[in-house]
Coordinates of C-alpha atoms in Angstrom, one line a residue:
Chain A
M21 CA 30.6 25.0 -43.8
R22 CA 29.8 28.7 -43.5
A23 CA 28.1 30.6 -46.3
N24 CA 30.4 32.5 -48.5
A25 CA 33.3 30.3 -47.3
Q26 CA 35.2 31.0 -50.5
A27 CA 34.6 34.7 -50.6
P28 CA 37.6 36.9 -49.8
A29 CA 38.2 37.5 -46.1
V30 CA 38.0 41.3 -46.8
E31 CA 36.8 43.0 -50.0
A32 CA 36.9 46.8 -50.2
R33 CA 35.8 48.7 -53.3
G34 CA 36.3 52.5 -53.4
V35 CA 36.1 53.0 -49.7
V36 CA 36.0 56.6 -48.6
F37 CA 36.3 57.7 -44.9
A38 CA 36.9 61.1 -43.5
Y39 CA 37.7 62.6 -40.1
G40 CA 35.9 65.9 -40.3
G41 CA 37.1 67.4 -43.6
R42 CA 40.2 65.2 -43.9
R43 CA 39.9 62.1 -46.0
A44 CA 41.8 59.2 -44.4
L45 CA 40.6 56.7 -47.0
D46 CA 40.1 58.0 -50.5
G47 CA 38.7 55.3 -52.7
L48 CA 40.7 52.4 -51.2
T49 CA 40.2 49.1 -53.1
L50 CA 41.5 45.9 -51.8
E51 CA 40.9 42.1 -51.8
V52 CA 42.3 39.9 -49.0
P53 CA 42.1 36.2 -50.0
R54 CA 41.0 33.7 -47.4
G55 CA 43.8 32.0 -45.5
S56 CA 46.4 34.5 -46.6
I57 CA 48.8 36.7 -44.6
F58 CA 48.2 40.1 -46.0
G59 CA 50.3 43.1 -45.1
L60 CA 49.2 46.7 -45.4
L61 CA 52.3 48.9 -45.8
G62 CA 52.4 52.6 -45.8
P63 CA 53.8 55.6 -44.0
N64 CA 52.1 57.0 -40.9
G65 CA 48.8 58.7 -41.8
S66 CA 48.4 56.7 -45.0
G67 CA 45.1 55.2 -43.9
K68 CA 46.1 51.7 -42.8
S69 CA 44.8 51.9 -39.3
T70 CA 41.6 53.7 -40.4
F71 CA 40.9 50.8 -42.8
L72 CA 41.6 48.2 -40.1
S73 CA 39.3 50.0 -37.7
L74 CA 36.5 49.8 -40.2
V75 CA 37.1 46.1 -40.6
A76 CA 37.4 45.3 -36.9
E77 CA 34.6 47.6 -35.7
M78 CA 32.3 46.4 -38.6
R79 CA 31.5 49.9 -39.6
P80 CA 30.0 50.3 -43.1
P81 CA 32.0 53.0 -44.9
P82 CA 30.1 56.2 -45.8
E83 CA 31.1 55.7 -49.5
G84 CA 32.2 52.6 -51.3
S85 CA 31.5 49.0 -50.3
L86 CA 33.1 46.8 -47.7
R87 CA 32.5 43.1 -47.1
V88 CA 34.1 41.1 -44.4
L89 CA 34.1 37.3 -44.6
G90 CA 31.7 37.5 -47.5
E91 CA 29.2 39.7 -45.7
P92 CA 28.4 43.4 -45.2
P93 CA 29.8 44.7 -41.9
R94 CA 27.5 43.9 -38.9
R95 CA 28.1 43.5 -35.2
A96 CA 27.5 39.8 -35.1
L97 CA 30.5 39.3 -37.5
R98 CA 32.8 40.5 -34.7
R99 CA 32.5 37.1 -33.2
R100 CA 34.6 35.8 -36.1
V101 CA 37.3 38.5 -35.9
G102 CA 40.2 38.8 -33.5
V103 CA 42.0 42.1 -33.0
V104 CA 45.4 43.2 -31.7
F105 CA 45.9 46.9 -31.4
Q106 CA 49.1 48.9 -31.9
E107 CA 49.1 50.0 -28.3
N108 CA 48.4 48.0 -25.2
S109 CA 44.7 47.5 -24.5
L110 CA 44.7 45.6 -21.2
D111 CA 43.4 46.5 -17.7
P112 CA 46.5 46.6 -15.5
L113 CA 44.5 45.6 -12.4
M114 CA 43.4 42.3 -14.0
T115 CA 45.3 39.0 -14.3
P116 CA 45.9 37.1 -17.6
R117 CA 43.4 34.4 -16.6
E118 CA 40.7 37.0 -15.7
V119 CA 41.2 38.8 -19.1
L120 CA 40.7 35.6 -21.0
G121 CA 37.8 34.6 -18.8
L122 CA 36.1 38.0 -19.3
F123 CA 36.6 38.0 -23.1
A124 CA 35.4 34.4 -23.4
R125 CA 32.1 35.6 -21.9
L126 CA 32.0 38.6 -24.2
Y127 CA 32.6 36.3 -27.2
G128 CA 29.9 33.9 -26.0
L129 CA 32.0 30.9 -25.3
R130 CA 30.6 28.2 -23.0
K131 CA 32.2 28.0 -19.6
E132 CA 34.2 24.7 -20.0
E133 CA 35.2 25.6 -23.5
A134 CA 36.4 29.0 -22.3
R135 CA 38.4 27.4 -19.5
D136 CA 40.0 24.9 -21.8
R137 CA 41.0 27.4 -24.4
A138 CA 42.3 29.9 -21.9
E139 CA 44.5 27.3 -20.3
R140 CA 45.8 26.1 -23.6
L141 CA 46.5 29.6 -24.8
L142 CA 48.1 30.7 -21.6
A143 CA 50.5 27.7 -22.0
A144 CA 51.0 28.4 -25.7
V145 CA 52.0 32.1 -25.0
G146 CA 54.2 31.1 -22.1
L147 CA 52.1 32.8 -19.5
A148 CA 50.8 29.7 -17.6
E149 CA 53.2 30.5 -14.6
R150 CA 52.0 34.1 -14.5
A151 CA 48.3 33.5 -15.2
D152 CA 47.3 34.9 -11.8
D153 CA 49.7 37.8 -11.6
R154 CA 48.4 41.3 -12.2
I155 CA 49.0 42.6 -15.6
D156 CA 50.9 45.6 -14.3
T157 CA 53.6 43.2 -13.2
L158 CA 54.1 41.7 -16.7
S159 CA 56.7 42.8 -19.2
G160 CA 55.8 44.6 -22.4
G161 CA 56.4 41.4 -24.4
M162 CA 54.3 39.3 -22.1
R163 CA 51.4 41.8 -22.5
R164 CA 51.7 41.6 -26.2
R165 CA 51.5 37.8 -26.1
L166 CA 48.5 38.0 -23.8
E167 CA 46.8 40.3 -26.3
A168 CA 47.5 37.8 -29.1
A169 CA 46.0 35.1 -26.9
R170 CA 42.9 37.2 -26.3
A171 CA 42.6 37.8 -30.0
L172 CA 42.8 34.1 -30.7
L173 CA 40.6 32.9 -27.8
H174 CA 37.4 32.6 -29.9
E175 CA 39.3 31.0 -32.9
P176 CA 38.6 33.8 -35.3
D177 CA 38.4 33.4 -39.1
L178 CA 40.1 36.8 -39.5
L179 CA 42.9 38.2 -37.4
V180 CA 43.4 42.0 -37.6
L181 CA 46.8 43.2 -36.3
D182 CA 47.6 46.9 -36.3
E183 CA 51.4 47.3 -36.1
P184 CA 51.4 44.5 -33.5
T185 CA 55.1 44.4 -32.9
T186 CA 55.9 48.1 -32.4
G187 CA 58.2 48.5 -29.4
V188 CA 58.7 44.8 -28.9
D189 CA 62.1 43.2 -28.8
A190 CA 63.3 40.7 -31.5
A191 CA 62.6 37.5 -29.4
E192 CA 59.1 38.7 -28.4
R193 CA 58.4 39.7 -32.0
Q194 CA 59.4 36.2 -33.2
A195 CA 57.2 34.7 -30.5
F196 CA 54.3 36.9 -31.6
W197 CA 54.5 36.0 -35.2
A198 CA 54.8 32.3 -34.4
L199 CA 51.4 32.5 -32.8
A200 CA 49.9 34.4 -35.7
L201 CA 51.4 31.9 -38.2
E202 CA 50.1 29.0 -36.2
A203 CA 46.6 30.5 -36.4
R204 CA 47.1 30.9 -40.1
E205 CA 48.0 27.2 -40.4
R206 CA 44.5 26.5 -39.0
G207 CA 43.0 28.6 -41.8
T208 CA 42.8 32.0 -40.1
T209 CA 43.3 35.0 -42.4
V210 CA 45.9 37.4 -41.0
L211 CA 45.5 41.0 -42.1
F212 CA 48.1 43.3 -40.6
A213 CA 49.4 46.9 -40.9
T214 CA 53.0 47.8 -40.5
N215 CA 55.5 50.4 -41.5
D216 CA 58.3 47.9 -40.9
L217 CA 59.2 46.8 -44.4
A218 CA 61.7 44.1 -43.3
E219 CA 59.0 42.5 -41.1
A220 CA 56.5 42.6 -43.9
D221 CA 59.1 41.1 -46.3
A222 CA 59.7 38.2 -43.9
V223 CA 56.1 37.5 -43.0
C224 CA 53.5 38.4 -45.6
E225 CA 52.4 36.4 -48.7
L226 CA 50.6 39.3 -50.1
A227 CA 51.1 43.0 -49.5
A228 CA 49.4 46.3 -50.5
F229 CA 51.2 49.6 -50.5
V230 CA 48.9 52.3 -49.2
R231 CA 49.5 56.0 -49.8
D232 CA 47.0 58.9 -49.2
G233 CA 44.2 56.6 -48.4
R234 CA 44.6 54.5 -51.6
V235 CA 46.2 51.3 -52.6
V236 CA 49.0 52.1 -55.1
A237 CA 50.3 48.6 -55.6
C238 CA 49.2 45.1 -54.5
G239 CA 50.5 41.6 -55.0
T240 CA 53.0 39.0 -53.7
P241 CA 56.4 40.3 -52.7
A242 CA 57.8 38.8 -55.8
E243 CA 55.2 40.5 -58.0
L244 CA 55.9 43.8 -56.3
K245 CA 59.6 43.5 -56.8
R246 CA 59.1 42.5 -60.5
G247 CA 60.5 45.2 -62.8
L248 CA 63.1 46.1 -60.3
R249 CA 66.6 44.8 -60.9
G250 CA 68.3 42.2 -58.9
E251 CA 70.3 44.5 -56.6
T252 CA 69.8 47.8 -55.0
V253 CA 72.6 50.3 -54.3
V254 CA 71.8 52.7 -51.4
V255 CA 74.0 55.8 -51.5
D256 CA 74.3 58.6 -49.0
W257 CA 75.0 61.4 -51.4
R258 CA 75.4 65.0 -50.2
D259 CA 73.2 67.4 -52.2
P260 CA 72.8 65.6 -55.5
S261 CA 71.6 67.9 -58.3
E262 CA 68.7 67.0 -60.7
E263 CA 71.2 66.9 -63.5
E264 CA 73.4 64.4 -61.7
L265 CA 70.4 62.2 -60.9
A266 CA 69.3 62.4 -64.5
A267 CA 72.8 61.4 -65.6
L268 CA 72.7 58.5 -63.2
G269 CA 69.3 57.3 -64.5
A270 CA 70.7 57.5 -68.0
L271 CA 73.5 55.0 -67.3
P272 CA 72.7 51.6 -69.0
E273 CA 73.4 49.8 -65.7
A274 CA 70.9 51.9 -63.7
G275 CA 67.3 51.0 -63.2
E276 CA 64.9 52.9 -61.0
V277 CA 66.4 55.9 -59.2
V278 CA 64.6 57.1 -56.0
R279 CA 65.8 60.0 -53.9
D280 CA 64.8 60.5 -50.3
G281 CA 66.7 63.5 -49.0
D282 CA 70.4 62.7 -49.2
T283 CA 69.7 59.0 -49.7
V284 CA 69.5 57.8 -53.3
R285 CA 68.5 54.2 -54.2
V286 CA 69.3 52.8 -57.6
S287 CA 68.3 49.4 -58.8
T288 CA 70.8 47.6 -61.0
D289 CA 71.7 44.2 -62.4
D290 CA 75.4 44.7 -61.7
A291 CA 76.5 46.9 -58.8
S292 CA 80.1 46.3 -59.5
V293 CA 79.9 48.2 -62.7
L294 CA 77.5 50.9 -61.4
V295 CA 79.3 51.9 -58.3
P296 CA 82.6 53.1 -59.9
K297 CA 80.4 55.2 -62.3
L298 CA 78.6 56.6 -59.3
F299 CA 81.8 57.8 -57.8
A300 CA 82.8 59.3 -61.1
L301 CA 79.6 61.3 -61.0
A302 CA 79.5 62.4 -57.4
G303 CA 83.1 62.1 -56.2
R304 CA 83.7 62.8 -52.5
R305 CA 80.1 63.8 -51.8
I306 CA 79.3 60.1 -51.5
T307 CA 79.6 59.3 -47.8
S308 CA 78.5 55.7 -47.8
V309 CA 77.4 52.9 -50.3
Q310 CA 75.4 49.8 -49.4
I311 CA 74.6 47.0 -51.9
H312 CA 71.9 44.5 -51.2
P313 CA 69.5 42.2 -53.0
T314 CA 66.3 43.9 -54.0
T315 CA 63.8 43.7 -51.1
L316 CA 60.2 44.7 -50.5
A317 CA 61.6 47.9 -49.1
D318 CA 63.0 48.7 -52.6
A319 CA 59.7 47.9 -54.2
Y320 CA 58.0 50.1 -51.6
F321 CA 60.3 53.0 -52.4
A322 CA 59.8 52.5 -56.1
H323 CA 56.0 52.5 -55.8
V324 CA 55.4 54.9 -52.9
G325 CA 58.6 56.8 -52.1
G326 CA 58.8 58.6 -48.7
R327 CA 60.2 57.5 -45.4
V328 CA 59.5 54.2 -43.9
R329 CA 61.4 52.5 -41.1
E330 CA 63.7 49.7 -42.3
R331 CA 65.5 47.1 -40.1
E332 CA 67.8 44.3 -40.7
G333 CA 65.3 41.6 -40.1
I334 CA 62.3 40.7 -37.9
G335 CA 64.5 38.9 -35.4
Chain B
M3 CA 23.0 39.1 -19.3
G4 CA 26.0 36.9 -18.5
A5 CA 28.3 39.3 -20.3
V6 CA 26.9 42.3 -18.3
L7 CA 27.5 40.5 -15.1
A8 CA 31.0 39.5 -16.1
L9 CA 31.8 43.1 -16.8
A10 CA 30.2 44.2 -13.5
V11 CA 32.2 41.6 -11.6
R12 CA 35.4 42.7 -13.3
D13 CA 34.8 46.4 -12.3
L14 CA 33.9 45.4 -8.7
R15 CA 37.1 43.4 -8.6
G16 CA 39.0 46.5 -9.8
V17 CA 37.6 48.6 -7.0
L18 CA 38.5 46.0 -4.4
R19 CA 42.0 46.0 -5.8
S20 CA 42.2 49.8 -5.8
R21 CA 42.3 50.2 -2.0
S22 CA 42.6 53.9 -2.0
Q23 CA 39.3 54.2 -3.9
L24 CA 37.6 51.7 -1.7
Y25 CA 38.4 53.3 1.6
S26 CA 38.6 57.0 0.7
S27 CA 34.9 57.2 -0.3
M28 CA 34.0 56.1 3.2
L29 CA 36.7 57.7 5.3
T30 CA 36.0 61.3 4.5
P31 CA 32.3 61.2 5.3
L32 CA 33.1 59.2 8.5
L33 CA 35.7 61.9 9.5
I34 CA 33.2 64.6 8.9
L35 CA 30.7 62.8 11.1
L36 CA 33.3 62.3 13.8
F37 CA 34.7 65.8 13.9
L38 CA 31.9 68.0 12.7
G39 CA 29.2 66.1 14.4
T40 CA 31.0 65.9 17.7
G41 CA 32.3 69.5 17.5
V42 CA 29.0 71.0 16.7
S43 CA 27.1 68.8 19.2
H44 CA 29.4 69.9 22.0
G45 CA 30.3 73.4 21.0
L46 CA 27.1 74.9 19.5
E47 CA 24.4 72.7 20.9
P48 CA 21.9 73.4 18.0
A49 CA 18.4 73.4 19.4
N50 CA 16.4 73.3 16.1
L51 CA 17.0 69.7 15.2
P52 CA 13.9 67.6 14.7
A53 CA 15.2 64.7 16.9
G54 CA 18.4 63.4 18.4
D55 CA 21.7 65.3 18.4
F56 CA 23.7 66.8 15.6
T57 CA 25.9 63.7 15.1
A58 CA 22.7 61.6 14.6
Y59 CA 21.3 64.3 12.3
L60 CA 24.5 64.1 10.2
V61 CA 24.3 60.4 9.6
A62 CA 21.9 60.7 6.6
G63 CA 24.1 63.4 5.1
V64 CA 27.3 61.4 5.3
V65 CA 25.5 58.3 3.8
V66 CA 24.5 60.5 0.8
M67 CA 28.0 62.1 0.7
T68 CA 29.5 58.6 0.6
S69 CA 27.4 57.8 -2.5
V70 CA 28.5 61.1 -4.1
F71 CA 32.2 60.3 -3.6
S72 CA 31.7 56.7 -4.7
S73 CA 29.9 57.6 -7.9
T74 CA 32.7 60.1 -8.7
F75 CA 35.4 57.5 -8.1
S76 CA 33.5 54.9 -10.1
S77 CA 33.9 57.1 -13.1
A78 CA 37.6 56.6 -12.8
S79 CA 37.1 53.0 -14.1
Y80 CA 35.7 54.5 -17.3
Y81 CA 38.7 56.8 -17.8
R82 CA 41.1 54.0 -16.8
D83 CA 39.5 51.7 -19.4
R84 CA 39.7 54.4 -22.0
D85 CA 43.3 55.4 -21.2
T86 CA 44.6 51.8 -21.0
G87 CA 42.9 50.9 -24.3
M88 CA 40.6 48.3 -22.6
L89 CA 37.5 50.2 -23.7
R90 CA 38.6 49.9 -27.3
A91 CA 39.1 46.1 -26.9
L92 CA 35.7 45.8 -25.3
L93 CA 34.1 47.8 -28.1
V94 CA 35.3 45.4 -30.8
T95 CA 33.6 42.4 -29.1
P96 CA 30.2 41.4 -30.4
R97 CA 28.5 42.9 -27.4
H98 CA 26.4 46.0 -27.8
P99 CA 28.1 49.1 -26.3
R100 CA 25.1 49.5 -24.0
A101 CA 25.8 46.1 -22.4
I102 CA 29.3 47.3 -21.7
V103 CA 28.1 50.6 -20.2
L104 CA 25.5 48.7 -18.2
G105 CA 28.0 46.2 -16.7
K106 CA 30.3 49.0 -15.7
S107 CA 27.6 51.2 -14.2
L108 CA 26.0 48.3 -12.3
A109 CA 29.3 47.8 -10.6
G110 CA 29.4 51.4 -9.7
V111 CA 25.9 51.3 -8.2
A112 CA 26.7 48.1 -6.3
I113 CA 29.9 49.5 -4.8
G114 CA 28.4 52.9 -4.0
S115 CA 25.4 51.3 -2.3
L116 CA 27.6 48.9 -0.4
Q117 CA 29.9 51.7 0.8
A118 CA 27.0 53.9 1.8
M119 CA 25.4 51.0 3.8
V120 CA 28.8 50.3 5.5
V121 CA 29.1 53.9 6.6
L122 CA 25.5 53.7 8.0
A123 CA 26.4 50.5 9.8
L124 CA 29.6 52.0 11.2
A125 CA 27.9 55.3 12.3
A126 CA 24.6 53.8 13.7
P127 CA 26.0 52.3 17.0
F128 CA 27.6 55.6 17.9
S129 CA 24.7 57.9 17.0
D130 CA 21.4 58.6 18.7
L131 CA 19.2 57.4 15.8
G132 CA 15.4 57.2 16.2
W133 CA 14.7 54.2 13.9
Q134 CA 11.0 54.9 13.9
Y135 CA 10.2 51.9 11.7
G136 CA 12.5 49.6 13.7
Y137 CA 16.0 48.5 12.7
V138 CA 15.2 46.0 10.0
R139 CA 12.5 48.0 8.1
G140 CA 14.5 51.2 8.6
A141 CA 17.6 49.6 7.2
L142 CA 15.7 48.1 4.2
L143 CA 14.1 51.5 3.5
A144 CA 17.6 53.1 3.7
L145 CA 19.0 50.4 1.4
G146 CA 16.2 51.2 -1.2
V147 CA 16.9 54.9 -1.0
V148 CA 20.7 54.4 -1.2
V149 CA 20.3 52.1 -4.3
A150 CA 18.0 54.7 -6.0
L151 CA 20.4 57.5 -5.1
N152 CA 23.4 55.5 -6.6
L153 CA 21.4 54.8 -9.7
L154 CA 20.8 58.5 -10.0
L155 CA 24.4 59.5 -9.3
G156 CA 25.8 56.6 -11.5
G157 CA 23.6 57.7 -14.4
L158 CA 24.7 61.3 -14.0
A159 CA 28.4 60.3 -13.7
Q160 CA 28.2 58.0 -16.8
A161 CA 26.5 60.7 -18.9
L162 CA 29.2 63.2 -17.9
A163 CA 32.1 60.8 -18.3
T164 CA 31.2 60.0 -21.9
R165 CA 31.1 63.7 -22.7
I166 CA 34.1 65.1 -20.8
Q167 CA 37.5 64.3 -22.3
T168 CA 39.7 64.2 -19.2
M169 CA 39.2 62.7 -15.7
Q170 CA 40.4 66.0 -14.2
G171 CA 37.7 67.9 -16.0
F172 CA 35.1 65.3 -15.0
H173 CA 36.0 65.6 -11.3
L174 CA 35.9 69.4 -11.5
V175 CA 32.4 69.3 -13.0
M176 CA 31.2 66.7 -10.5
N177 CA 32.6 68.7 -7.6
L178 CA 31.2 71.9 -8.9
A179 CA 27.8 70.4 -9.4
L180 CA 27.5 68.0 -6.4
F181 CA 29.1 69.8 -3.5
P182 CA 26.7 72.8 -3.6
L183 CA 23.9 70.4 -4.0
L184 CA 25.1 68.5 -0.9
F185 CA 25.2 71.8 1.1
F186 CA 21.6 72.6 0.3
S187 CA 20.2 69.2 0.7
G188 CA 19.5 69.1 4.5
A189 CA 22.7 67.0 4.9
F190 CA 24.3 69.5 7.4
F191 CA 21.3 71.5 8.6
P192 CA 17.5 71.4 8.4
I193 CA 16.1 73.2 5.3
R194 CA 12.7 74.1 6.8
D195 CA 14.0 77.2 8.7
L196 CA 16.1 78.5 5.7
P197 CA 15.2 81.8 3.9
V198 CA 12.5 81.2 1.3
W199 CA 14.9 81.5 -1.7
L200 CA 17.3 79.1 -0.2
E201 CA 14.5 76.7 0.8
G202 CA 13.3 76.9 -2.8
L203 CA 16.8 75.9 -4.0
A204 CA 16.9 73.0 -1.6
L205 CA 13.5 71.8 -2.8
A206 CA 14.8 71.8 -6.4
N207 CA 17.8 69.7 -5.4
P208 CA 17.4 65.9 -5.9
L209 CA 19.8 65.1 -3.1
T210 CA 17.3 66.8 -0.6
Y211 CA 14.9 64.0 -1.2
A212 CA 17.5 61.3 -0.6
V213 CA 18.6 63.0 2.6
D214 CA 15.0 63.5 3.8
A215 CA 14.1 59.9 3.1
L216 CA 17.2 58.7 5.0
H217 CA 16.3 61.0 7.9
V218 CA 12.8 59.5 8.0
A219 CA 14.1 56.0 7.8
V220 CA 16.9 56.0 10.4
Y221 CA 17.1 59.4 12.3
A222 CA 13.5 60.5 13.0
N223 CA 11.2 59.5 15.8
D224 CA 8.3 60.6 13.7
S225 CA 8.0 62.0 10.2
S226 CA 6.1 65.2 11.0
E227 CA 9.2 67.5 10.7
F228 CA 10.2 66.1 7.2
L229 CA 9.0 66.2 3.6
G230 CA 7.9 62.6 4.0
L231 CA 8.4 59.4 2.1
W232 CA 5.3 59.9 0.0
I233 CA 7.2 62.7 -1.8
D234 CA 10.8 61.5 -1.4
L235 CA 10.4 58.1 -2.9
P236 CA 8.6 59.1 -6.1
V237 CA 11.0 62.0 -6.7
I238 CA 14.2 60.0 -6.0
G239 CA 12.9 56.9 -7.9
G240 CA 11.8 58.9 -10.9
L241 CA 15.0 60.9 -11.1
A242 CA 17.0 57.6 -10.7
V243 CA 15.3 56.0 -13.7
A244 CA 15.7 59.2 -15.8
A245 CA 19.3 59.7 -14.9
Y246 CA 20.2 56.1 -15.4
A247 CA 18.5 56.0 -18.8
A248 CA 20.4 59.2 -19.8
G249 CA 23.6 57.6 -18.7
L250 CA 22.9 54.5 -20.8
A251 CA 21.7 56.5 -23.8
R252 CA 25.2 57.9 -24.5
M253 CA 27.4 55.3 -26.0
P254 CA 31.2 55.5 -25.7
R255 CA 33.0 55.6 -29.0
P256 CA 36.7 56.0 -28.7
T257 CA 38.8 56.3 -31.8
W258 CA 41.1 53.5 -33.0
S259 CA 43.9 55.1 -31.1
G260 CA 41.9 54.8 -27.9
R261 CA 41.1 58.5 -27.3

C-alpha cells in the first residue's frame, strides 16, 4: 500500500503559470479523485495543456500548489505517470517492439517483466503482427495505439492524455478509449484534456470547464447539466438583435439563452411550445432548428460560452 | 547506466537504418582523398611534405574530416527526436535529461569514431603511410585520437544543437565554424611553412592537434617535422573533456507542443 493512497490523484490550488508575460494558468484550482476519469474541457489556449504539462513533467508551479498522487512534484513520481501527447511522439525509424523495449528500460522495468508486458500490450493494441515493422509504415491509428501501449507499459497510477484522439477515426478512437477504460478498471486515474464535448460526455465521470487559465465549473456531467432544462433548441438565426434575444429569454418556456455568432441555444422544458414562439419572434431569419436532450456541450456553453468542436458521438 | 546504453543503442540503430547518413560521412572524405590526393600527387608533385606522397599526407585530414561530417550528421538525431516528438516523450520519463543527452551523444561518438577508423582502414592499403610505431600501436594511437576528437566535436555539436532552433541553422553554423578550421589544420597542407599570422591561426585551431597526432601516428616516419604527441594529446584530450562537459551542461527542454 503506497503512502497517501487515498489522496487525490491530482490536487491543484491557485496554480499560476506564465509564458513570458502571458498567463496560461491564472489561479487554477482542481481536485482529481483517485480512480476517476476526469476531463478538462475548454477552448484552445484555455490552459488545459499547460496544466497537463506541469503534471506530467512534475514541475512545481511558480505560484500556488500542486500535488500529484499525494506528493509534491518530483522526477521520481514520473515512474507512476503515463502520458499520451496530442501529437505523435514516436521515432519513425524504430519498431513498436523497440519502442516498448526502450521505454521499459527508461522506466526501470526488469528485462523479463519488460518483455512480458510488451508482448501483452502489443497483443492488446492489435500490433503483435506489426511489432517488428518500422513505425513509419504504420497507420495513424496504429501509432496512437502504440503510444497508449507505451503510456501503459509501466502500469501507471495516473494516465495523462492530452487531446489523445485528435485526428483519429471513429473505430480507432473507440479502440483507444477501450484501452484507457481498461486501465481505469485496474485503478488507474485517467486525466485527459479535450475540446471534443461529445467525447467528454461519453467518457468522463467528472469534468472541469477551463477558461482563461481557471476552472469555471467542475463536477459530474449530471451536476454540470443541473439547472439547465431537459431539452436544448439550437437555432441558426440571422442577425438576432439584443431586444429579440431579451424577448426570447423572457418567454416562460425559455431557460438559458446563449448566443455564439448566428447560433442561439435555448434550454427549455418543452421545445414544442417554444419553437413556434421562436418563429413568431424571428420569422424567416431562422434557417435551421435542432432539438436535442441537454448534453455536456449545452452545460459547457452555459458555463463557458465560446466555440468548441461538437460531434455526434465518439464513434 | 542501462538506460544510457539503451538510448545509445537506439541512436546507433537509427544511424544504421539511415543509410545516406551512414555512407555520406565517409564517402566525401574518401572521394577527396582519391581525386585531390591523386591529382595533386601527379600534377603538382609537392616537395615540402615531411614524408610519403600527398595522398598519404591527406589520410589524417580525411579521417578528421569524416569525424567532422559525422558529428554534424549525428546532430540530426537530436532534431529528428525533437521534431517527431520523441524527445518530449523521453523527457517525461523518470530519467534525468542528462542521461538522455549522454546516451545520444555516446552514440554519436561511437558512430563517428567507427566511421573515421573505417576510412583509415580503407585508405591505408592504398597510401604510402610511414607507421613509425608499427601498425598495431599506430592504429591504437589513431583510435585514441579519433575518440577524443569525436568527443570534442560531439560536445560542440550537442551544445550548439540545444541552442539553435532549426537543423538548417545548425548545419550552417557548423559548416561556417568547422570548414575554415579544417582548412587551417594541416589537413590539406603542412602548417610549418605558412606565413606567421596563418600559422598562428592554425595553432589556435583544435583540429590542428588532431591532424598532427594522426600524422605522427600513421603518416610520419619520424616525429621531428610535427608538433608532437606530447603537445597534441594534452590539448585534444583537454578540449575533448571541456567540450563534452559543455555539451552535457545544456539540457534540452522542449515545450509541451514539442518545439
